[in-house]
């Protein structure tokens, strides 16, 4: 696009100088970095490609017969309805909670910041088991309640950060023009936090699509439960593959919606520096505190208290497997950390490219990475079983396969953190290091890598937290004779040994609380550095 300027000789074309965003580089990415990113994407996409190849190899008509069964349509409607309800619920709870934490004079705000993030440490199947044992909740609404409670932090955390960094001058202008506080917030602040709220809600939607534990406990016929039944029960290969492909397609629709939302989001305005005057709650102080306390009890207190009481009874009755519990805890932590390290390693080239360059090829690589983000654990486990048995049977049911599965499932979480962390480092700092004689790699590690390290570590923590709770892929891929806290918990609850299962649930929550707490502190520092 060009503009014209009038000089002595008449109009002459003048090129518009491109505006470079902070952290973007005008230099083409190095072939090595692009190759590393491509290899990471190929690894992430391999299970989906393999599913398609396997599906194409089924007997004529078998796939179509499985696809057009009335049961498949019913499962689709059930899953879509569940995703819609959970997404709406997380927004309805998460946005007001974030407003209380970020914009008001709520008492004990930092404490509530931590408590509203800790439900991330509660595995959905543990929360589901607790609610089933205490209430008559079952089926669709039981699944909705539990999934909303454990998924709301996906909305609360990013919206809180967005509210704390929002430009308040626009809201002040709206107030001076006669808008009331609600209308001013809706017209001036809501557009600024909409991308964060949408991204969080879509994460909750992806979590709902991939969840297996809650729908199985609540006996709600959703896709993940049907895939697991087809694989482990009747071992109907064609049906399992068809349901897996439909589930991946549904998840990819959500991923593409997330990408479209990010592309349509307006460029961020000025970032607020320093604290703004909080909104005084006045008479709403007590109701707000009661609301947060109720949500904390429902999301955190009910599962923790239920499991602690059952654990005490289990120890008193000598039902607890203390030695096996300790071994499972160690295995869980080691596998989670190994999966997080591999995911962060695979995410580095993708995140760096996405942060520094905005070309079609880089955008395509980043989009392809989200195949893993939309790939439910049960589908990945199914594809990894077939893949290892046909290509490298020697590594089947070894820790290597499980660590690789964790990395493929959760590398997009790490890539998003890498992209955000690297984009916050001005590219001029790296260029200055180059002028001082450092090589490109040396300059990156000395400047960008050093400054972006906290964000990269936060992404790895998120992967470790999620991997420790992962159930369906772990059930399929764990080495023979090896238990994690999640798999042993599921085995015991499956045979109604609830007392013996409770210590595993408590230990799993305690272990996962450490990265959840660190993530809440990191988000708080990023949102409010003062």
mmCIF file of C-alpha atoms in Angstrom, residues 39-312:
data_model
loop_
_atom_site.group_PDB
_atom_site.id
_atom_site.type_symbol
_atom_site.label_atom_id
_atom_site.label_comp_id
_atom_site.label_asym_id
_atom_site.label_seq_id
_atom_site.Cartn_x
_atom_site.Cartn_y
_atom_site.Cartn_z
ATOM 1 C CA UNK A 39 10.348 -31.345 13.707
ATOM 2 C CA UNK A 40 8.410 -30.447 16.852
ATOM 3 C CA UNK A 41 5.215 -29.961 14.862
ATOM 4 C CA UNK A 42 5.704 -33.270 13.025
ATOM 5 C CA UNK A 43 6.034 -35.047 16.360
ATOM 6 C CA UNK A 44 2.874 -33.399 17.700
ATOM 7 C CA UNK A 45 0.885 -34.184 14.549
ATOM 8 C CA UNK A 46 2.075 -37.800 14.192
ATOM 9 C CA UNK A 47 -0.696 -39.379 16.329
ATOM 10 C CA UNK A 48 -3.411 -37.574 14.361
ATOM 11 C CA UNK A 49 -1.856 -38.545 11.040
ATOM 12 C CA UNK A 50 -1.553 -42.113 12.229
ATOM 13 C CA UNK A 51 -5.226 -42.167 13.223
ATOM 14 C CA UNK A 52 -6.180 -41.047 9.720
ATOM 15 C CA UNK A 53 -4.001 -43.720 8.110
ATOM 16 C CA UNK A 54 -5.451 -46.413 10.344
ATOM 17 C CA UNK A 55 -8.979 -45.264 9.632
ATOM 18 C CA UNK A 56 -8.362 -45.362 5.880
ATOM 19 C CA UNK A 57 -7.131 -48.945 6.226
ATOM 20 C CA UNK A 58 -10.343 -50.249 7.755
ATOM 21 C CA UNK A 59 -12.577 -52.645 5.755
ATOM 22 C CA UNK A 60 -14.872 -51.038 3.218
ATOM 23 C CA UNK A 61 -17.955 -49.605 4.859
ATOM 24 C CA UNK A 62 -16.825 -50.211 8.440
ATOM 25 C CA UNK A 63 -15.879 -46.601 9.102
ATOM 26 C CA UNK A 64 -19.015 -45.204 7.487
ATOM 27 C CA UNK A 65 -21.222 -47.622 9.382
ATOM 28 C CA UNK A 66 -19.634 -46.538 12.662
ATOM 29 C CA UNK A 67 -19.845 -42.853 11.754
ATOM 30 C CA UNK A 68 -23.526 -42.853 10.798
ATOM 31 C CA UNK A 69 -24.748 -44.798 13.790
ATOM 32 C CA UNK A 70 -27.454 -42.952 15.776
ATOM 33 C CA UNK A 71 -25.215 -43.435 18.799
ATOM 34 C CA UNK A 72 -22.478 -41.306 17.207
ATOM 35 C CA UNK A 73 -24.895 -38.416 16.680
ATOM 36 C CA UNK A 74 -26.109 -38.759 20.271
ATOM 37 C CA UNK A 75 -22.529 -38.674 21.582
ATOM 38 C CA UNK A 76 -21.805 -35.594 19.471
ATOM 39 C CA UNK A 77 -24.812 -33.705 20.800
ATOM 40 C CA UNK A 78 -24.026 -34.720 24.383
ATOM 41 C CA UNK A 79 -20.410 -33.575 24.118
ATOM 42 C CA UNK A 80 -21.245 -30.284 22.384
ATOM 43 C CA UNK A 81 -23.908 -29.530 24.996
ATOM 44 C CA UNK A 82 -21.487 -30.298 27.817
ATOM 45 C CA UNK A 83 -18.796 -28.049 26.312
ATOM 46 C CA UNK A 84 -21.247 -25.174 25.829
ATOM 47 C CA UNK A 85 -22.585 -25.418 29.391
ATOM 48 C CA UNK A 86 -19.149 -25.643 31.005
ATOM 49 C CA UNK A 87 -17.785 -22.762 28.920
ATOM 50 C CA UNK A 88 -20.721 -20.527 29.867
ATOM 51 C CA UNK A 89 -20.365 -21.509 33.520
ATOM 52 C CA UNK A 90 -16.661 -20.721 33.693
ATOM 53 C CA UNK A 91 -17.266 -17.287 32.158
ATOM 54 C CA UNK A 92 -20.190 -16.561 34.474
ATOM 55 C CA UNK A 93 -18.067 -17.338 37.549
ATOM 56 C CA UNK A 94 -14.545 -16.514 36.390
ATOM 57 C CA UNK A 95 -15.063 -12.946 35.142
ATOM 58 C CA UNK A 96 -16.837 -11.626 38.284
ATOM 59 C CA UNK A 97 -14.265 -13.404 40.460
ATOM 60 C CA UNK A 98 -11.439 -11.770 38.522
ATOM 61 C CA UNK A 99 -13.112 -8.375 38.917
ATOM 62 C CA UNK A 100 -13.281 -8.832 42.694
ATOM 63 C CA UNK A 101 -9.607 -9.809 42.824
ATOM 64 C CA UNK A 102 -8.291 -7.098 40.492
ATOM 65 C CA UNK A 103 -10.493 -4.031 40.832
ATOM 66 C CA UNK A 104 -12.027 -3.922 44.320
ATOM 67 C CA UNK A 105 -10.984 -3.368 47.922
ATOM 68 C CA UNK A 106 -11.857 -6.981 48.757
ATOM 69 C CA UNK A 107 -10.331 -8.032 52.058
ATOM 70 C CA UNK A 108 -7.491 -10.587 51.878
ATOM 71 C CA UNK A 109 -7.195 -10.306 48.101
ATOM 72 C CA UNK A 110 -3.825 -12.069 47.822
ATOM 73 C CA UNK A 111 -5.116 -15.013 49.800
ATOM 74 C CA UNK A 112 -8.151 -15.312 47.561
ATOM 75 C CA UNK A 113 -5.822 -15.083 44.544
ATOM 76 C CA UNK A 114 -4.102 -18.286 45.667
ATOM 77 C CA UNK A 115 -7.301 -20.087 46.706
ATOM 78 C CA UNK A 116 -9.037 -19.383 43.396
ATOM 79 C CA UNK A 117 -6.058 -20.891 41.529
ATOM 80 C CA UNK A 118 -5.669 -24.042 43.650
ATOM 81 C CA UNK A 119 -8.624 -25.904 42.043
ATOM 82 C CA UNK A 120 -6.206 -26.427 39.138
ATOM 83 C CA UNK A 121 -4.484 -28.939 41.435
ATOM 84 C CA UNK A 122 -7.663 -30.992 41.933
ATOM 85 C CA UNK A 123 -8.018 -33.749 39.326
ATOM 86 C CA UNK A 124 -11.475 -33.676 37.816
ATOM 87 C CA UNK A 125 -12.062 -37.347 38.621
ATOM 88 C CA UNK A 126 -11.214 -36.753 42.303
ATOM 89 C CA UNK A 127 -13.700 -33.880 42.466
ATOM 90 C CA UNK A 128 -16.249 -36.021 40.641
ATOM 91 C CA UNK A 129 -15.798 -38.896 43.059
ATOM 92 C CA UNK A 130 -16.193 -36.552 46.049
ATOM 93 C CA UNK A 131 -19.395 -35.012 44.726
ATOM 94 C CA UNK A 132 -20.857 -38.396 43.769
ATOM 95 C CA UNK A 133 -20.198 -39.758 47.253
ATOM 96 C CA UNK A 134 -21.875 -36.770 48.967
ATOM 97 C CA UNK A 135 -24.691 -35.676 46.649
ATOM 98 C CA UNK A 136 -27.185 -37.174 44.195
ATOM 99 C CA UNK A 137 -25.526 -35.296 41.310
ATOM 100 C CA UNK A 138 -25.164 -37.523 38.246
ATOM 101 C CA UNK A 139 -25.321 -37.364 34.474
ATOM 102 C CA UNK A 140 -25.175 -34.129 32.507
ATOM 103 C CA UNK A 141 -25.629 -31.620 35.322
ATOM 104 C CA UNK A 142 -23.302 -33.460 37.637
ATOM 105 C CA UNK A 143 -20.602 -33.336 34.956
ATOM 106 C CA UNK A 144 -21.280 -29.631 34.342
ATOM 107 C CA UNK A 145 -21.002 -28.694 38.024
ATOM 108 C CA UNK A 146 -17.734 -30.550 38.597
ATOM 109 C CA UNK A 147 -16.075 -29.411 35.367
ATOM 110 C CA UNK A 148 -17.060 -25.772 35.951
ATOM 111 C CA UNK A 149 -15.577 -25.877 39.453
ATOM 112 C CA UNK A 150 -12.227 -27.306 38.349
ATOM 113 C CA UNK A 151 -12.008 -25.287 35.104
ATOM 114 C CA UNK A 152 -12.931 -21.790 36.303
ATOM 115 C CA UNK A 153 -9.275 -20.873 37.153
ATOM 116 C CA UNK A 154 -8.519 -21.062 33.423
ATOM 117 C CA UNK A 155 -10.700 -17.931 33.093
ATOM 118 C CA UNK A 156 -10.008 -16.272 36.454
ATOM 119 C CA UNK A 157 -6.212 -16.129 36.147
ATOM 120 C CA UNK A 158 -5.877 -14.477 32.691
ATOM 121 C CA UNK A 159 -8.822 -12.107 33.242
ATOM 122 C CA UNK A 160 -7.376 -10.968 36.568
ATOM 123 C CA UNK A 161 -4.089 -10.185 34.835
ATOM 124 C CA UNK A 162 -5.881 -8.390 31.992
ATOM 125 C CA UNK A 163 -7.928 -6.260 34.400
ATOM 126 C CA UNK A 164 -4.851 -5.218 36.350
ATOM 127 C CA UNK A 165 -3.063 -4.134 33.196
ATOM 128 C CA UNK A 166 -6.057 -2.555 31.423
ATOM 129 C CA UNK A 167 -5.998 1.105 30.372
ATOM 130 C CA UNK A 168 -8.382 2.882 32.759
ATOM 131 C CA UNK A 169 -8.305 6.249 30.970
ATOM 132 C CA UNK A 170 -10.920 5.038 28.488
ATOM 133 C CA UNK A 171 -13.242 4.125 31.343
ATOM 134 C CA UNK A 172 -12.691 7.530 32.943
ATOM 135 C CA UNK A 173 -13.614 9.248 29.678
ATOM 136 C CA UNK A 174 -16.791 7.177 29.443
ATOM 137 C CA UNK A 175 -17.753 8.231 32.983
ATOM 138 C CA UNK A 176 -17.221 11.902 32.169
ATOM 139 C CA UNK A 177 -19.542 11.493 29.176
ATOM 140 C CA UNK A 178 -22.359 10.430 31.483
ATOM 141 C CA UNK A 179 -22.053 6.654 31.446
ATOM 142 C CA UNK A 180 -22.825 4.823 34.663
ATOM 143 C CA UNK A 181 -20.214 2.498 36.182
ATOM 144 C CA UNK A 182 -21.708 -0.648 34.642
ATOM 145 C CA UNK A 183 -22.045 0.848 31.166
ATOM 146 C CA UNK A 184 -18.581 2.395 31.342
ATOM 147 C CA UNK A 185 -17.088 -0.968 32.291
ATOM 148 C CA UNK A 186 -18.998 -2.739 29.516
ATOM 149 C CA UNK A 187 -17.965 -0.284 26.792
ATOM 150 C CA UNK A 188 -14.412 0.575 27.895
ATOM 151 C CA UNK A 189 -12.939 -2.316 29.903
ATOM 152 C CA UNK A 190 -14.802 -5.375 28.653
ATOM 153 C CA UNK A 191 -13.344 -5.124 25.107
ATOM 154 C CA UNK A 192 -9.855 -5.031 26.635
ATOM 155 C CA UNK A 193 -10.340 -8.192 28.690
ATOM 156 C CA UNK A 194 -12.434 -10.053 26.105
ATOM 157 C CA UNK A 195 -9.430 -11.795 24.463
ATOM 158 C CA UNK A 196 -8.191 -13.047 27.849
ATOM 159 C CA UNK A 197 -11.675 -14.197 28.841
ATOM 160 C CA UNK A 198 -12.193 -15.891 25.493
ATOM 161 C CA UNK A 199 -8.840 -17.656 25.600
ATOM 162 C CA UNK A 200 -9.513 -18.897 29.134
ATOM 163 C CA UNK A 201 -12.989 -20.089 28.228
ATOM 164 C CA UNK A 202 -11.633 -21.944 25.213
ATOM 165 C CA UNK A 203 -9.041 -23.645 27.426
ATOM 166 C CA UNK A 204 -11.913 -24.755 29.642
ATOM 167 C CA UNK A 205 -13.747 -26.005 26.557
ATOM 168 C CA UNK A 206 -10.723 -28.042 25.458
ATOM 169 C CA UNK A 207 -10.378 -29.456 28.962
ATOM 170 C CA UNK A 208 -14.045 -30.498 28.831
ATOM 171 C CA UNK A 209 -13.645 -32.162 25.438
ATOM 172 C CA UNK A 210 -10.683 -34.194 26.646
ATOM 173 C CA UNK A 211 -12.046 -35.097 30.096
ATOM 174 C CA UNK A 212 -12.627 -38.764 30.759
ATOM 175 C CA UNK A 213 -12.796 -39.146 34.548
ATOM 176 C CA UNK A 214 -15.803 -36.966 35.337
ATOM 177 C CA UNK A 215 -18.064 -38.255 32.573
ATOM 178 C CA UNK A 216 -17.163 -41.841 33.508
ATOM 179 C CA UNK A 217 -17.877 -41.276 37.205
ATOM 180 C CA UNK A 218 -21.085 -39.367 36.447
ATOM 181 C CA UNK A 219 -22.097 -42.024 33.903
ATOM 182 C CA UNK A 220 -22.670 -39.379 31.239
ATOM 183 C CA UNK A 221 -22.298 -40.723 27.676
ATOM 184 C CA UNK A 222 -19.700 -38.407 26.137
ATOM 185 C CA UNK A 223 -17.093 -39.129 23.466
ATOM 186 C CA UNK A 224 -14.150 -39.879 25.742
ATOM 187 C CA UNK A 225 -16.033 -42.496 27.723
ATOM 188 C CA UNK A 226 -17.337 -44.089 24.505
ATOM 189 C CA UNK A 227 -13.819 -44.252 23.015
ATOM 190 C CA UNK A 228 -12.446 -45.863 26.153
ATOM 191 C CA UNK A 229 -15.283 -48.413 26.181
ATOM 192 C CA UNK A 230 -14.817 -49.218 22.488
ATOM 193 C CA UNK A 231 -11.090 -49.720 22.999
ATOM 194 C CA UNK A 232 -10.924 -51.551 26.318
ATOM 195 C CA UNK A 233 -14.304 -53.250 26.384
ATOM 196 C CA UNK A 234 -15.346 -54.614 22.998
ATOM 197 C CA UNK A 235 -12.067 -53.636 21.282
ATOM 198 C CA UNK A 236 -14.067 -52.478 18.263
ATOM 199 C CA UNK A 237 -11.150 -51.040 16.279
ATOM 200 C CA UNK A 238 -13.221 -49.293 13.589
ATOM 201 C CA UNK A 239 -15.602 -47.749 16.112
ATOM 202 C CA UNK A 240 -12.761 -46.581 18.366
ATOM 203 C CA UNK A 241 -10.951 -44.976 15.420
ATOM 204 C CA UNK A 242 -14.078 -43.262 14.073
ATOM 205 C CA UNK A 243 -15.046 -41.869 17.470
ATOM 206 C CA UNK A 244 -11.450 -40.723 17.996
ATOM 207 C CA UNK A 245 -11.364 -38.851 14.679
ATOM 208 C CA UNK A 246 -14.722 -37.178 15.370
ATOM 209 C CA UNK A 247 -13.496 -36.168 18.824
ATOM 210 C CA UNK A 248 -10.295 -34.710 17.363
ATOM 211 C CA UNK A 249 -12.343 -32.819 14.755
ATOM 212 C CA UNK A 250 -14.519 -31.347 17.492
ATOM 213 C CA UNK A 251 -11.471 -30.325 19.498
ATOM 214 C CA UNK A 252 -9.841 -28.769 16.429
ATOM 215 C CA UNK A 253 -12.929 -26.635 15.825
ATOM 216 C CA UNK A 254 -12.385 -25.191 19.303
ATOM 217 C CA UNK A 255 -8.672 -24.680 18.607
ATOM 218 C CA UNK A 256 -9.403 -22.856 15.345
ATOM 219 C CA UNK A 257 -11.930 -20.686 17.161
ATOM 220 C CA UNK A 258 -9.207 -19.782 19.643
ATOM 221 C CA UNK A 259 -6.844 -18.862 16.810
ATOM 222 C CA UNK A 260 -9.544 -16.780 15.090
ATOM 223 C CA UNK A 261 -10.273 -14.934 18.326
ATOM 224 C CA UNK A 262 -6.606 -14.096 18.771
ATOM 225 C CA UNK A 263 -6.309 -12.819 15.181
ATOM 226 C CA UNK A 264 -9.404 -10.622 15.524
ATOM 227 C CA UNK A 265 -8.337 -9.177 18.863
ATOM 228 C CA UNK A 266 -7.469 -5.511 18.658
ATOM 229 C CA UNK A 267 -3.936 -4.396 19.346
ATOM 230 C CA UNK A 268 -3.455 -3.801 23.072
ATOM 231 C CA UNK A 269 -3.690 -0.261 24.304
ATOM 232 C CA UNK A 270 -1.409 1.432 26.807
ATOM 233 C CA UNK A 271 -0.505 -0.721 29.774
ATOM 234 C CA UNK A 272 -1.397 0.737 33.132
ATOM 235 C CA UNK A 273 1.573 1.313 35.403
ATOM 236 C CA UNK A 274 0.990 1.379 39.141
ATOM 237 C CA UNK A 275 -2.119 0.606 41.126
ATOM 238 C CA UNK A 276 -5.452 2.265 40.462
ATOM 239 C CA UNK A 277 -7.885 3.290 43.155
ATOM 240 C CA UNK A 278 -9.886 0.169 44.004
ATOM 241 C CA UNK A 279 -13.643 0.065 43.675
ATOM 242 C CA UNK A 280 -15.107 0.186 47.157
ATOM 243 C CA UNK A 281 -17.448 -2.708 47.820
ATOM 244 C CA UNK A 282 -19.127 -1.120 50.829
ATOM 245 C CA UNK A 283 -22.126 -3.244 51.707
ATOM 246 C CA UNK A 284 -21.109 -5.827 49.100
ATOM 247 C CA UNK A 285 -17.951 -6.743 51.035
ATOM 248 C CA UNK A 286 -19.604 -9.524 53.048
ATOM 249 C CA UNK A 287 -21.644 -11.023 50.171
ATOM 250 C CA UNK A 288 -18.549 -11.012 47.953
ATOM 251 C CA UNK A 289 -16.492 -12.780 50.608
ATOM 252 C CA UNK A 290 -19.262 -15.326 51.173
ATOM 253 C CA UNK A 291 -19.461 -15.952 47.420
ATOM 254 C CA UNK A 292 -15.725 -16.600 47.110
ATOM 255 C CA UNK A 293 -15.761 -18.758 50.236
ATOM 256 C CA UNK A 294 -18.617 -20.813 48.821
ATOM 257 C CA UNK A 295 -16.839 -21.340 45.524
ATOM 258 C CA UNK A 296 -13.634 -22.307 47.356
ATOM 259 C CA UNK A 297 -15.492 -24.813 49.514
ATOM 260 C CA UNK A 298 -17.237 -26.319 46.482
ATOM 261 C CA UNK A 299 -14.158 -26.508 44.258
ATOM 262 C CA UNK A 300 -11.468 -27.222 46.850
ATOM 263 C CA UNK A 301 -13.003 -27.951 50.230
ATOM 264 C CA UNK A 302 -15.413 -30.705 49.212
ATOM 265 C CA UNK A 303 -12.889 -32.941 47.408
ATOM 266 C CA UNK A 304 -10.061 -32.279 49.888
ATOM 267 C CA UNK A 305 -12.193 -32.765 53.007
ATOM 268 C CA UNK A 306 -13.836 -35.889 51.588
ATOM 269 C CA UNK A 307 -10.510 -37.463 50.701
ATOM 270 C CA UNK A 308 -8.861 -36.480 54.014
ATOM 271 C CA UNK A 309 -11.682 -38.013 56.065
ATOM 272 C CA UNK A 310 -11.586 -41.203 54.026
ATOM 273 C CA UNK A 311 -7.794 -41.302 54.324
ATOM 274 C CA UNK A 312 -7.937 -41.062 58.100
#
